[in-house]
Amino acid sequence: MTALADTNETNKSDPTAAAAPGASHASAKILYPGATMLLVAVIGCFTAWGIAADLTTPMVSGFKRIFDMSSFQASLVQMAYYGAYFLLAIPAALINSRWGYKAGMVSGLALASLGAFGFWPASQVMTYGAFLAALFAIAAGCSLLETSASPYVISLGPEETSTRRLNLAQAFNPLGTNIGVLIASTLILPKLDTPVNLADVSPETERAIRAEQLRAVTGPYIGLGVLLAVILVIIFIQKAPPTAPTDDGARPASPLTTLWRSKRYRYGVIAQFFDVAAQVCCWTYIIQYTQQALNGSLQLGSQMLQISLIVFLIARFLMTAVIARIRATKVMAVLGAVAVGLCIYASLRPDLTGVVAIIAASFCLSLMFPTIYGVALSGLGDATKFGAAGLVMAIVGGAIMPMVQGRVMDATSAATSFIVPAVCFAMVTAYAIYDLRAPAQEIATTSSTASERKNQS
């Protein structure tokens, strides 16, 4: 893929660099011939892990109600989920390097489906830890899946259109997130919303009440397990995908050396940490924010989350069209700065306009993940497999920062806690500004020419 990047000096500095209407960037092919069906199959994976991720997000509020915990304790849901992303990313890269992206996707789908089915025995045990273990297994599978699927999408076409292609594929991820939140808001949270004074009931009655609540949680996850298993079968029976073109006679440099030499990659990992952190913070705590600002219920809060995800979905498709003409990091710098302002406003005005501000932040989020991913991996060649693992490990930001926000919320209020995602958005904006100012030479090369190999020997 480096040979394709070298054909255009502008794209070499940034594959998302904008061109004037009619220029090569706008007209470049988005896929290699015959790759359309492969892209469609992988899009199914993007949708599936979107359902898994945002079926889980409302569970912070749900488990808090079921097990009568603090916001910090309930945020361990996100710690288990996004912590698994961090721990499984390197094993996923090793699987991809040894057996290919298809093996990584099949392994991920198998593990995630087992975790989803694990909700049934967890509901029989009726302990918070058992559910965290099942969530960890789901997320571990999604980590394998995402580490494999995203770089595979990049490999399906020319590198100069990689960010556009990844934005297009990931546009279907919020479709899954909307389905996940819709399931949570209609099948789970309404059954948890009725207040129950457990202090006035017998232990047997308390257990029966919690068992009924946990059954409401378990059913949708069993359905998710079935969906993941079906996608697994579809991916498994497909022929192994073709590899993308590579340089003739090129010998890849050490992946770790390549990654370390690329400042765009190193800073991109940091930016991805804070991007995912901002996303999870906004979507997790909009429910509690709505309860404070509008004196709302869990169901109303989940409806606000649903609106946020619809805005995110529409914006993802819109941004895919916009960055065909305007350099993606230019757009990201503007959206990042706007998101900082929206979060600060929400922290100062806990009312209906504050809720609208948090929803609007989802518009700003739409571009960030795939853009950071595409820019950070540009020009990495064979090091992309391990580079993708580092970016997936950065998703641990979605585990750490919500815990920070939960602590701030317990100490102050839901409104004040939105200073935390404001800081996260500021870090993403800083990365966008860095990319716009960084010279082309700072992109690391990933292969050695014959003369370079002679000098190295």
PDB file of N, CA and C in Angstrom, residues 57-153:
ATOM      1  N   THR A  57     -23.976   0.465  27.385  1.00  0.00           N
ATOM      2  CA  THR A  57     -23.871   1.807  27.969  1.00  0.00           C
ATOM      3  C   THR A  57     -24.985   2.119  28.973  1.00  0.00           C
ATOM      4  N   PRO A  58     -26.258   1.865  28.674  1.00  0.00           N
ATOM      5  CA  PRO A  58     -27.298   2.161  29.669  1.00  0.00           C
ATOM      6  C   PRO A  58     -27.245   1.264  30.898  1.00  0.00           C
ATOM      7  N   MET A  59     -26.454   0.188  30.822  1.00  0.00           N
ATOM      8  CA  MET A  59     -26.386  -0.732  31.955  1.00  0.00           C
ATOM      9  C   MET A  59     -25.691  -0.122  33.168  1.00  0.00           C
ATOM     10  N   VAL A  60     -24.933   0.975  32.963  1.00  0.00           N
ATOM     11  CA  VAL A  60     -24.362   1.668  34.106  1.00  0.00           C
ATOM     12  C   VAL A  60     -25.482   2.130  35.029  1.00  0.00           C
ATOM     13  N   SER A  61     -26.487   2.775  34.444  1.00  0.00           N
ATOM     14  CA  SER A  61     -27.637   3.204  35.244  1.00  0.00           C
ATOM     15  C   SER A  61     -28.485   2.019  35.692  1.00  0.00           C
ATOM     16  N   GLY A  62     -28.589   0.998  34.819  1.00  0.00           N
ATOM     17  CA  GLY A  62     -29.406  -0.159  35.148  1.00  0.00           C
ATOM     18  C   GLY A  62     -28.858  -0.950  36.324  1.00  0.00           C
ATOM     19  N   PHE A  63     -27.585  -1.279  36.301  1.00  0.00           N
ATOM     20  CA  PHE A  63     -26.987  -2.037  37.399  1.00  0.00           C
ATOM     21  C   PHE A  63     -26.915  -1.205  38.679  1.00  0.00           C
ATOM     22  N   LYS A  64     -26.766   0.112  38.519  1.00  0.00           N
ATOM     23  CA  LYS A  64     -26.783   0.972  39.705  1.00  0.00           C
ATOM     24  C   LYS A  64     -28.117   0.828  40.432  1.00  0.00           C
ATOM     25  N   ARG A  65     -29.202   0.742  39.652  1.00  0.00           N
ATOM     26  CA  ARG A  65     -30.526   0.600  40.251  1.00  0.00           C
ATOM     27  C   ARG A  65     -30.720  -0.809  40.837  1.00  0.00           C
ATOM     28  N   ILE A  66     -30.291  -1.833  40.097  1.00  0.00           N
ATOM     29  CA  ILE A  66     -30.527  -3.209  40.537  1.00  0.00           C
ATOM     30  C   ILE A  66     -29.747  -3.536  41.805  1.00  0.00           C
ATOM     31  N   PHE A  67     -28.458  -3.163  41.802  1.00  0.00           N
ATOM     32  CA  PHE A  67     -27.589  -3.552  42.916  1.00  0.00           C
ATOM     33  C   PHE A  67     -27.366  -2.426  43.925  1.00  0.00           C
ATOM     34  N   ASP A  68     -28.049  -1.291  43.746  1.00  0.00           N
ATOM     35  CA  ASP A  68     -28.012  -0.186  44.706  1.00  0.00           C
ATOM     36  C   ASP A  68     -26.569   0.258  44.971  1.00  0.00           C
ATOM     37  N   MET A  69     -25.908   0.777  43.905  1.00  0.00           N
ATOM     38  CA  MET A  69     -24.495   1.139  43.984  1.00  0.00           C
ATOM     39  C   MET A  69     -24.310   2.626  43.715  1.00  0.00           C
ATOM     40  N   SER A  70     -23.093   3.110  43.982  1.00  0.00           N
ATOM     41  CA  SER A  70     -22.727   4.484  43.637  1.00  0.00           C
ATOM     42  C   SER A  70     -22.434   4.572  42.139  1.00  0.00           C
ATOM     43  N   SER A  71     -22.331   5.806  41.627  1.00  0.00           N
ATOM     44  CA  SER A  71     -21.991   6.001  40.213  1.00  0.00           C
ATOM     45  C   SER A  71     -20.622   5.418  39.898  1.00  0.00           C
ATOM     46  N   PHE A  72     -19.680   5.555  40.838  1.00  0.00           N
ATOM     47  CA  PHE A  72     -18.339   5.019  40.621  1.00  0.00           C
ATOM     48  C   PHE A  72     -18.380   3.498  40.517  1.00  0.00           C
ATOM     49  N   GLN A  73     -19.106   2.829  41.411  1.00  0.00           N
ATOM     50  CA  GLN A  73     -19.200   1.376  41.365  1.00  0.00           C
ATOM     51  C   GLN A  73     -19.869   0.908  40.071  1.00  0.00           C
ATOM     52  N   ALA A  74     -20.925   1.596  39.676  1.00  0.00           N
ATOM     53  CA  ALA A  74     -21.630   1.215  38.451  1.00  0.00           C
ATOM     54  C   ALA A  74     -20.760   1.414  37.222  1.00  0.00           C
ATOM     55  N   SER A  75     -19.833   2.379  37.269  1.00  0.00           N
ATOM     56  CA  SER A  75     -18.965   2.636  36.117  1.00  0.00           C
ATOM     57  C   SER A  75     -17.995   1.494  35.863  1.00  0.00           C
ATOM     58  N   LEU A  76     -17.919   0.521  36.791  1.00  0.00           N
ATOM     59  CA  LEU A  76     -17.100  -0.662  36.546  1.00  0.00           C
ATOM     60  C   LEU A  76     -17.620  -1.458  35.354  1.00  0.00           C
ATOM     61  N   VAL A  77     -18.880  -1.234  34.964  1.00  0.00           N
ATOM     62  CA  VAL A  77     -19.400  -1.826  33.731  1.00  0.00           C
ATOM     63  C   VAL A  77     -18.527  -1.399  32.560  1.00  0.00           C
ATOM     64  N   GLN A  78     -18.260  -0.096  32.475  1.00  0.00           N
ATOM     65  CA  GLN A  78     -17.434   0.404  31.387  1.00  0.00           C
ATOM     66  C   GLN A  78     -15.981  -0.023  31.561  1.00  0.00           C
ATOM     67  N   MET A  79     -15.524  -0.149  32.809  1.00  0.00           N
ATOM     68  CA  MET A  79     -14.161  -0.602  33.059  1.00  0.00           C
ATOM     69  C   MET A  79     -13.973  -2.021  32.541  1.00  0.00           C
ATOM     70  N   ALA A  80     -14.945  -2.891  32.822  1.00  0.00           N
ATOM     71  CA  ALA A  80     -14.874  -4.271  32.347  1.00  0.00           C
ATOM     72  C   ALA A  80     -14.935  -4.323  30.831  1.00  0.00           C
ATOM     73  N   TYR A  81     -15.815  -3.500  30.249  1.00  0.00           N
ATOM     74  CA  TYR A  81     -16.016  -3.557  28.799  1.00  0.00           C
ATOM     75  C   TYR A  81     -14.816  -3.004  28.041  1.00  0.00           C
ATOM     76  N   TYR A  82     -14.438  -1.779  28.355  1.00  0.00           N
ATOM     77  CA  TYR A  82     -13.359  -1.153  27.601  1.00  0.00           C
ATOM     78  C   TYR A  82     -11.983  -1.606  28.071  1.00  0.00           C
ATOM     79  N   GLY A  83     -11.893  -2.113  29.320  1.00  0.00           N
ATOM     80  CA  GLY A  83     -10.645  -2.704  29.770  1.00  0.00           C
ATOM     81  C   GLY A  83     -10.302  -3.942  28.960  1.00  0.00           C
ATOM     82  N   ALA A  84     -11.316  -4.712  28.566  1.00  0.00           N
ATOM     83  CA  ALA A  84     -11.086  -5.893  27.740  1.00  0.00           C
ATOM     84  C   ALA A  84     -10.530  -5.505  26.374  1.00  0.00           C
ATOM     85  N   TYR A  85     -10.987  -4.379  25.842  1.00  0.00           N
ATOM     86  CA  TYR A  85     -10.429  -3.891  24.580  1.00  0.00           C
ATOM     87  C   TYR A  85      -8.921  -3.695  24.707  1.00  0.00           C
ATOM     88  N   PHE A  86      -8.502  -3.130  25.827  1.00  0.00           N
ATOM     89  CA  PHE A  86      -7.084  -2.871  26.045  1.00  0.00           C
ATOM     90  C   PHE A  86      -6.288  -4.179  26.125  1.00  0.00           C
ATOM     91  N   LEU A  87      -6.796  -5.148  26.870  1.00  0.00           N
ATOM     92  CA  LEU A  87      -6.042  -6.367  27.127  1.00  0.00           C
ATOM     93  C   LEU A  87      -5.975  -7.305  25.931  1.00  0.00           C
ATOM     94  N   LEU A  88      -6.992  -7.291  25.081  1.00  0.00           N
ATOM     95  CA  LEU A  88      -7.054  -8.245  23.968  1.00  0.00           C
ATOM     96  C   LEU A  88      -6.503  -7.705  22.656  1.00  0.00           C
ATOM     97  N   ALA A  89      -6.125  -6.436  22.610  1.00  0.00           N
ATOM     98  CA  ALA A  89      -5.691  -5.855  21.342  1.00  0.00           C
ATOM     99  C   ALA A  89      -4.411  -6.498  20.819  1.00  0.00           C
ATOM    100  N   ILE A  90      -3.413  -6.709  21.686  1.00  0.00           N
ATOM    101  CA  ILE A  90      -2.158  -7.323  21.255  1.00  0.00           C
ATOM    102  C   ILE A  90      -2.369  -8.766  20.812  1.00  0.00           C
ATOM    103  N   PRO A  91      -3.085  -9.603  21.587  1.00  0.00           N
ATOM    104  CA  PRO A  91      -3.380 -10.945  21.067  1.00  0.00           C
ATOM    105  C   PRO A  91      -4.092 -10.913  19.715  1.00  0.00           C
ATOM    106  N   ALA A  92      -4.972  -9.932  19.518  1.00  0.00           N
ATOM    107  CA  ALA A  92      -5.647  -9.806  18.224  1.00  0.00           C
ATOM    108  C   ALA A  92      -4.649  -9.513  17.114  1.00  0.00           C
ATOM    109  N   ALA A  93      -3.683  -8.627  17.383  1.00  0.00           N
ATOM    110  CA  ALA A  93      -2.670  -8.310  16.383  1.00  0.00           C
ATOM    111  C   ALA A  93      -1.831  -9.538  16.047  1.00  0.00           C
ATOM    112  N   LEU A  94      -1.530 -10.360  17.039  1.00  0.00           N
ATOM    113  CA  LEU A  94      -0.758 -11.581  16.801  1.00  0.00           C
ATOM    114  C   LEU A  94      -1.549 -12.571  15.947  1.00  0.00           C
ATOM    115  N   ILE A  95      -2.847 -12.681  16.221  1.00  0.00           N
ATOM    116  CA  ILE A  95      -3.698 -13.552  15.405  1.00  0.00           C
ATOM    117  C   ILE A  95      -3.734 -13.054  13.969  1.00  0.00           C
ATOM    118  N   ASN A  96      -3.918 -11.750  13.793  1.00  0.00           N
ATOM    119  CA  ASN A  96      -3.965 -11.191  12.444  1.00  0.00           C
ATOM    120  C   ASN A  96      -2.654 -11.393  11.708  1.00  0.00           C
ATOM    121  N   SER A  97      -1.543 -11.208  12.414  1.00  0.00           N
ATOM    122  CA  SER A  97      -0.230 -11.346  11.794  1.00  0.00           C
ATOM    123  C   SER A  97       0.052 -12.788  11.396  1.00  0.00           C
ATOM    124  N   ARG A  98      -0.423 -13.732  12.223  1.00  0.00           N
ATOM    125  CA  ARG A  98      -0.135 -15.153  11.964  1.00  0.00           C
ATOM    126  C   ARG A  98      -1.126 -15.788  11.006  1.00  0.00           C
ATOM    127  N   TRP A  99      -2.419 -15.523  11.191  1.00  0.00           N
ATOM    128  CA  TRP A  99      -3.441 -16.211  10.406  1.00  0.00           C
ATOM    129  C   TRP A  99      -4.300 -15.300   9.531  1.00  0.00           C
ATOM    130  N   GLY A 100      -4.172 -14.011   9.674  1.00  0.00           N
ATOM    131  CA  GLY A 100      -4.925 -13.099   8.826  1.00  0.00           C
ATOM    132  C   GLY A 100      -6.138 -12.490   9.506  1.00  0.00           C
ATOM    133  N   TYR A 101      -6.706 -11.485   8.839  1.00  0.00           N
ATOM    134  CA  TYR A 101      -7.818 -10.738   9.416  1.00  0.00           C
ATOM    135  C   TYR A 101      -9.076 -11.588   9.587  1.00  0.00           C
ATOM    136  N   LYS A 102      -9.295 -12.535   8.678  1.00  0.00           N
ATOM    137  CA  LYS A 102     -10.492 -13.361   8.793  1.00  0.00           C
ATOM    138  C   LYS A 102     -10.468 -14.171  10.086  1.00  0.00           C
ATOM    139  N   ALA A 103      -9.320 -14.741  10.422  1.00  0.00           N
ATOM    140  CA  ALA A 103      -9.199 -15.506  11.669  1.00  0.00           C
ATOM    141  C   ALA A 103      -9.474 -14.621  12.873  1.00  0.00           C
ATOM    142  N   GLY A 104      -8.992 -13.371  12.821  1.00  0.00           N
ATOM    143  CA  GLY A 104      -9.255 -12.443  13.914  1.00  0.00           C
ATOM    144  C   GLY A 104     -10.731 -12.142  14.059  1.00  0.00           C
ATOM    145  N   MET A 105     -11.417 -11.937  12.932  1.00  0.00           N
ATOM    146  CA  MET A 105     -12.843 -11.630  12.996  1.00  0.00           C
ATOM    147  C   MET A 105     -13.655 -12.819  13.490  1.00  0.00           C
ATOM    148  N   VAL A 106     -13.333 -14.029  13.010  1.00  0.00           N
ATOM    149  CA  VAL A 106     -14.058 -15.225  13.449  1.00  0.00           C
ATOM    150  C   VAL A 106     -13.833 -15.474  14.933  1.00  0.00           C
ATOM    151  N   SER A 107     -12.596 -15.335  15.397  1.00  0.00           N
ATOM    152  CA  SER A 107     -12.299 -15.525  16.823  1.00  0.00           C
ATOM    153  C   SER A 107     -13.060 -14.517  17.679  1.00  0.00           C
ATOM    154  N   GLY A 108     -13.091 -13.279  17.219  1.00  0.00           N
ATOM    155  CA  GLY A 108     -13.797 -12.247  17.964  1.00  0.00           C
ATOM    156  C   GLY A 108     -15.290 -12.503  18.045  1.00  0.00           C
ATOM    157  N   LEU A 109     -15.881 -12.891  16.935  1.00  0.00           N
ATOM    158  CA  LEU A 109     -17.314 -13.171  16.930  1.00  0.00           C
ATOM    159  C   LEU A 109     -17.652 -14.346  17.850  1.00  0.00           C
ATOM    160  N   ALA A 110     -16.792 -15.370  17.861  1.00  0.00           N
ATOM    161  CA  ALA A 110     -17.035 -16.536  18.712  1.00  0.00           C
ATOM    162  C   ALA A 110     -16.980 -16.153  20.191  1.00  0.00           C
ATOM    163  N   LEU A 111     -15.954 -15.392  20.580  1.00  0.00           N
ATOM    164  CA  LEU A 111     -15.805 -15.012  21.984  1.00  0.00           C
ATOM    165  C   LEU A 111     -16.925 -14.078  22.430  1.00  0.00           C
ATOM    166  N   ALA A 112     -17.286 -13.125  21.571  1.00  0.00           N
ATOM    167  CA  ALA A 112     -18.352 -12.182  21.927  1.00  0.00           C
ATOM    168  C   ALA A 112     -19.689 -12.888  22.074  1.00  0.00           C
ATOM    169  N   SER A 113     -19.971 -13.841  21.203  1.00  0.00           N
ATOM    170  CA  SER A 113     -21.247 -14.561  21.319  1.00  0.00           C
ATOM    171  C   SER A 113     -21.292 -15.409  22.588  1.00  0.00           C
ATOM    172  N   LEU A 114     -20.163 -16.013  22.951  1.00  0.00           N
ATOM    173  CA  LEU A 114     -20.115 -16.779  24.200  1.00  0.00           C
ATOM    174  C   LEU A 114     -20.359 -15.875  25.408  1.00  0.00           C
ATOM    175  N   GLY A 115     -19.776 -14.659  25.376  1.00  0.00           N
ATOM    176  CA  GLY A 115     -20.007 -13.716  26.461  1.00  0.00           C
ATOM    177  C   GLY A 115     -21.463 -13.315  26.573  1.00  0.00           C
ATOM    178  N   ALA A 116     -22.123 -13.101  25.426  1.00  0.00           N
ATOM    179  CA  ALA A 116     -23.537 -12.730  25.441  1.00  0.00           C
ATOM    180  C   ALA A 116     -24.393 -13.860  26.016  1.00  0.00           C
ATOM    181  N   PHE A 117     -24.106 -15.089  25.593  1.00  0.00           N
ATOM    182  CA  PHE A 117     -24.845 -16.231  26.149  1.00  0.00           C
ATOM    183  C   PHE A 117     -24.539 -16.406  27.635  1.00  0.00           C
ATOM    184  N   GLY A 118     -23.384 -15.886  28.093  1.00  0.00           N
ATOM    185  CA  GLY A 118     -23.018 -15.988  29.495  1.00  0.00           C
ATOM    186  C   GLY A 118     -23.915 -15.191  30.428  1.00  0.00           C
ATOM    187  N   PHE A 119     -24.753 -14.309  29.865  1.00  0.00           N
ATOM    188  CA  PHE A 119     -25.679 -13.560  30.715  1.00  0.00           C
ATOM    189  C   PHE A 119     -26.718 -14.470  31.366  1.00  0.00           C
ATOM    190  N   TRP A 120     -27.014 -15.615  30.739  1.00  0.00           N
ATOM    191  CA  TRP A 120     -28.008 -16.504  31.348  1.00  0.00           C
ATOM    192  C   TRP A 120     -27.479 -17.117  32.646  1.00  0.00           C
ATOM    193  N   PRO A 121     -26.293 -17.751  32.663  1.00  0.00           N
ATOM    194  CA  PRO A 121     -25.807 -18.242  33.957  1.00  0.00           C
ATOM    195  C   PRO A 121     -25.554 -17.122  34.961  1.00  0.00           C
ATOM    196  N   ALA A 122     -25.173 -15.929  34.469  1.00  0.00           N
ATOM    197  CA  ALA A 122     -24.965 -14.802  35.391  1.00  0.00           C
ATOM    198  C   ALA A 122     -26.267 -14.423  36.082  1.00  0.00           C
ATOM    199  N   SER A 123     -27.378 -14.510  35.342  1.00  0.00           N
ATOM    200  CA  SER A 123     -28.673 -14.167  35.938  1.00  0.00           C
ATOM    201  C   SER A 123     -29.098 -15.191  36.982  1.00  0.00           C
ATOM    202  N   GLN A 124     -28.565 -16.412  36.889  1.00  0.00           N
ATOM    203  CA  GLN A 124     -28.868 -17.432  37.892  1.00  0.00           C
ATOM    204  C   GLN A 124     -28.020 -17.225  39.152  1.00  0.00           C
ATOM    205  N   VAL A 125     -26.768 -16.790  38.953  1.00  0.00           N
ATOM    206  CA  VAL A 125     -25.889 -16.514  40.081  1.00  0.00           C
ATOM    207  C   VAL A 125     -26.330 -15.249  40.810  1.00  0.00           C
ATOM    208  N   MET A 126     -26.796 -14.258  40.023  1.00  0.00           N
ATOM    209  CA  MET A 126     -27.331 -13.002  40.570  1.00  0.00           C
ATOM    210  C   MET A 126     -26.292 -12.194  41.359  1.00  0.00           C
ATOM    211  N   THR A 127     -25.088 -12.112  40.816  1.00  0.00           N
ATOM    212  CA  THR A 127     -24.057 -11.248  41.402  1.00  0.00           C
ATOM    213  C   THR A 127     -23.547 -10.292  40.344  1.00  0.00           C
ATOM    214  N   TYR A 128     -23.152  -9.116  40.782  1.00  0.00           N
ATOM    215  CA  TYR A 128     -22.628  -8.093  39.878  1.00  0.00           C
ATOM    216  C   TYR A 128     -21.366  -8.593  39.169  1.00  0.00           C
ATOM    217  N   GLY A 129     -20.511  -9.302  39.890  1.00  0.00           N
ATOM    218  CA  GLY A 129     -19.269  -9.805  39.311  1.00  0.00           C
ATOM    219  C   GLY A 129     -19.498 -10.753  38.151  1.00  0.00           C
ATOM    220  N   ALA A 130     -20.531 -11.587  38.237  1.00  0.00           N
ATOM    221  CA  ALA A 130     -20.820 -12.531  37.156  1.00  0.00           C
ATOM    222  C   ALA A 130     -21.196 -11.798  35.877  1.00  0.00           C
ATOM    223  N   PHE A 131     -21.968 -10.720  36.014  1.00  0.00           N
ATOM    224  CA  PHE A 131     -22.330  -9.934  34.832  1.00  0.00           C
ATOM    225  C   PHE A 131     -21.114  -9.204  34.267  1.00  0.00           C
ATOM    226  N   LEU A 132     -20.241  -8.712  35.140  1.00  0.00           N
ATOM    227  CA  LEU A 132     -19.026  -8.055  34.664  1.00  0.00           C
ATOM    228  C   LEU A 132     -18.159  -9.035  33.875  1.00  0.00           C
ATOM    229  N   ALA A 133     -18.107 -10.300  34.323  1.00  0.00           N
ATOM    230  CA  ALA A 133     -17.327 -11.310  33.610  1.00  0.00           C
ATOM    231  C   ALA A 133     -17.904 -11.555  32.213  1.00  0.00           C
ATOM    232  N   ALA A 134     -19.227 -11.630  32.114  1.00  0.00           N
ATOM    233  CA  ALA A 134     -19.858 -11.832  30.811  1.00  0.00           C
ATOM    234  C   ALA A 134     -19.615 -10.635  29.898  1.00  0.00           C
ATOM    235  N   LEU A 135     -19.721  -9.427  30.465  1.00  0.00           N
ATOM    236  CA  LEU A 135     -19.446  -8.221  29.681  1.00  0.00           C
ATOM    237  C   LEU A 135     -17.993  -8.188  29.216  1.00  0.00           C
ATOM    238  N   PHE A 136     -17.083  -8.640  30.075  1.00  0.00           N
ATOM    239  CA  PHE A 136     -15.673  -8.687  29.708  1.00  0.00           C
ATOM    240  C   PHE A 136     -15.462  -9.605  28.511  1.00  0.00           C
ATOM    241  N   ALA A 137     -16.133 -10.758  28.493  1.00  0.00           N
ATOM    242  CA  ALA A 137     -15.997 -11.692  27.377  1.00  0.00           C
ATOM    243  C   ALA A 137     -16.548 -11.099  26.084  1.00  0.00           C
ATOM    244  N   ILE A 138     -17.693 -10.409  26.178  1.00  0.00           N
ATOM    245  CA  ILE A 138     -18.246  -9.752  24.991  1.00  0.00           C
ATOM    246  C   ILE A 138     -17.255  -8.734  24.443  1.00  0.00           C
ATOM    247  N   ALA A 139     -16.714  -7.899  25.324  1.00  0.00           N
ATOM    248  CA  ALA A 139     -15.794  -6.855  24.899  1.00  0.00           C
ATOM    249  C   ALA A 139     -14.493  -7.436  24.379  1.00  0.00           C
ATOM    250  N   ALA A 140     -14.033  -8.531  24.979  1.00  0.00           N
ATOM    251  CA  ALA A 140     -12.818  -9.182  24.486  1.00  0.00           C
ATOM    252  C   ALA A 140     -13.010  -9.630  23.038  1.00  0.00           C
ATOM    253  N   GLY A 141     -14.181 -10.201  22.761  1.00  0.00           N
ATOM    254  CA  GLY A 141     -14.475 -10.596  21.391  1.00  0.00           C
ATOM    255  C   GLY A 141     -14.554  -9.408  20.456  1.00  0.00           C
ATOM    256  N   CYS A 142     -15.180  -8.323  20.926  1.00  0.00           N
ATOM    257  CA  CYS A 142     -15.269  -7.119  20.102  1.00  0.00           C
ATOM    258  C   CYS A 142     -13.902  -6.492  19.861  1.00  0.00           C
ATOM    259  N   SER A 143     -12.992  -6.642  20.836  1.00  0.00           N
ATOM    260  CA  SER A 143     -11.633  -6.139  20.651  1.00  0.00           C
ATOM    261  C   SER A 143     -10.937  -6.891  19.528  1.00  0.00           C
ATOM    262  N   LEU A 144     -11.043  -8.225  19.537  1.00  0.00           N
ATOM    263  CA  LEU A 144     -10.490  -9.021  18.436  1.00  0.00           C
ATOM    264  C   LEU A 144     -11.125  -8.618  17.112  1.00  0.00           C
ATOM    265  N   LEU A 145     -12.435  -8.411  17.145  1.00  0.00           N
ATOM    266  CA  LEU A 145     -13.169  -8.078  15.932  1.00  0.00           C
ATOM    267  C   LEU A 145     -12.764  -6.716  15.383  1.00  0.00           C
ATOM    268  N   GLU A 146     -12.696  -5.717  16.267  1.00  0.00           N
ATOM    269  CA  GLU A 146     -12.391  -4.363  15.800  1.00  0.00           C
ATOM    270  C   GLU A 146     -10.940  -4.219  15.369  1.00  0.00           C
ATOM    271  N   THR A 147     -10.023  -4.902  16.053  1.00  0.00           N
ATOM    272  CA  THR A 147      -8.619  -4.856  15.650  1.00  0.00           C
ATOM    273  C   THR A 147      -8.436  -5.443  14.265  1.00  0.00           C
ATOM    274  N   SER A 148      -9.287  -6.379  13.896  1.00  0.00           N
ATOM    275  CA  SER A 148      -9.193  -7.027  12.583  1.00  0.00           C
ATOM    276  C   SER A 148      -9.966  -6.272  11.509  1.00  0.00           C
ATOM    277  N   ALA A 149     -11.181  -5.831  11.834  1.00  0.00           N
ATOM    278  CA  ALA A 149     -12.071  -5.290  10.811  1.00  0.00           C
ATOM    279  C   ALA A 149     -11.631  -3.921  10.308  1.00  0.00           C
ATOM    280  N   SER A 150     -11.208  -3.026  11.213  1.00  0.00           N
ATOM    281  CA  SER A 150     -10.870  -1.670  10.783  1.00  0.00           C
ATOM    282  C   SER A 150      -9.667  -1.623   9.839  1.00  0.00           C
ATOM    283  N   PRO A 151      -8.529  -2.269  10.173  1.00  0.00           N
ATOM    284  CA  PRO A 151      -7.423  -2.259   9.206  1.00  0.00           C
ATOM    285  C   PRO A 151      -7.753  -3.033   7.935  1.00  0.00           C
ATOM    286  N   TYR A 152      -8.650  -4.024   8.045  1.00  0.00           N
ATOM    287  CA  TYR A 152      -9.033  -4.737   6.835  1.00  0.00           C
ATOM    288  C   TYR A 152      -9.793  -3.828   5.882  1.00  0.00           C
ATOM    289  N   VAL A 153     -10.658  -2.975   6.431  1.00  0.00           N
ATOM    290  CA  VAL A 153     -11.350  -1.999   5.588  1.00  0.00           C
ATOM    291  C   VAL A 153     -10.336  -1.088   4.894  1.00  0.00           C
TER     292      VAL A 153
END
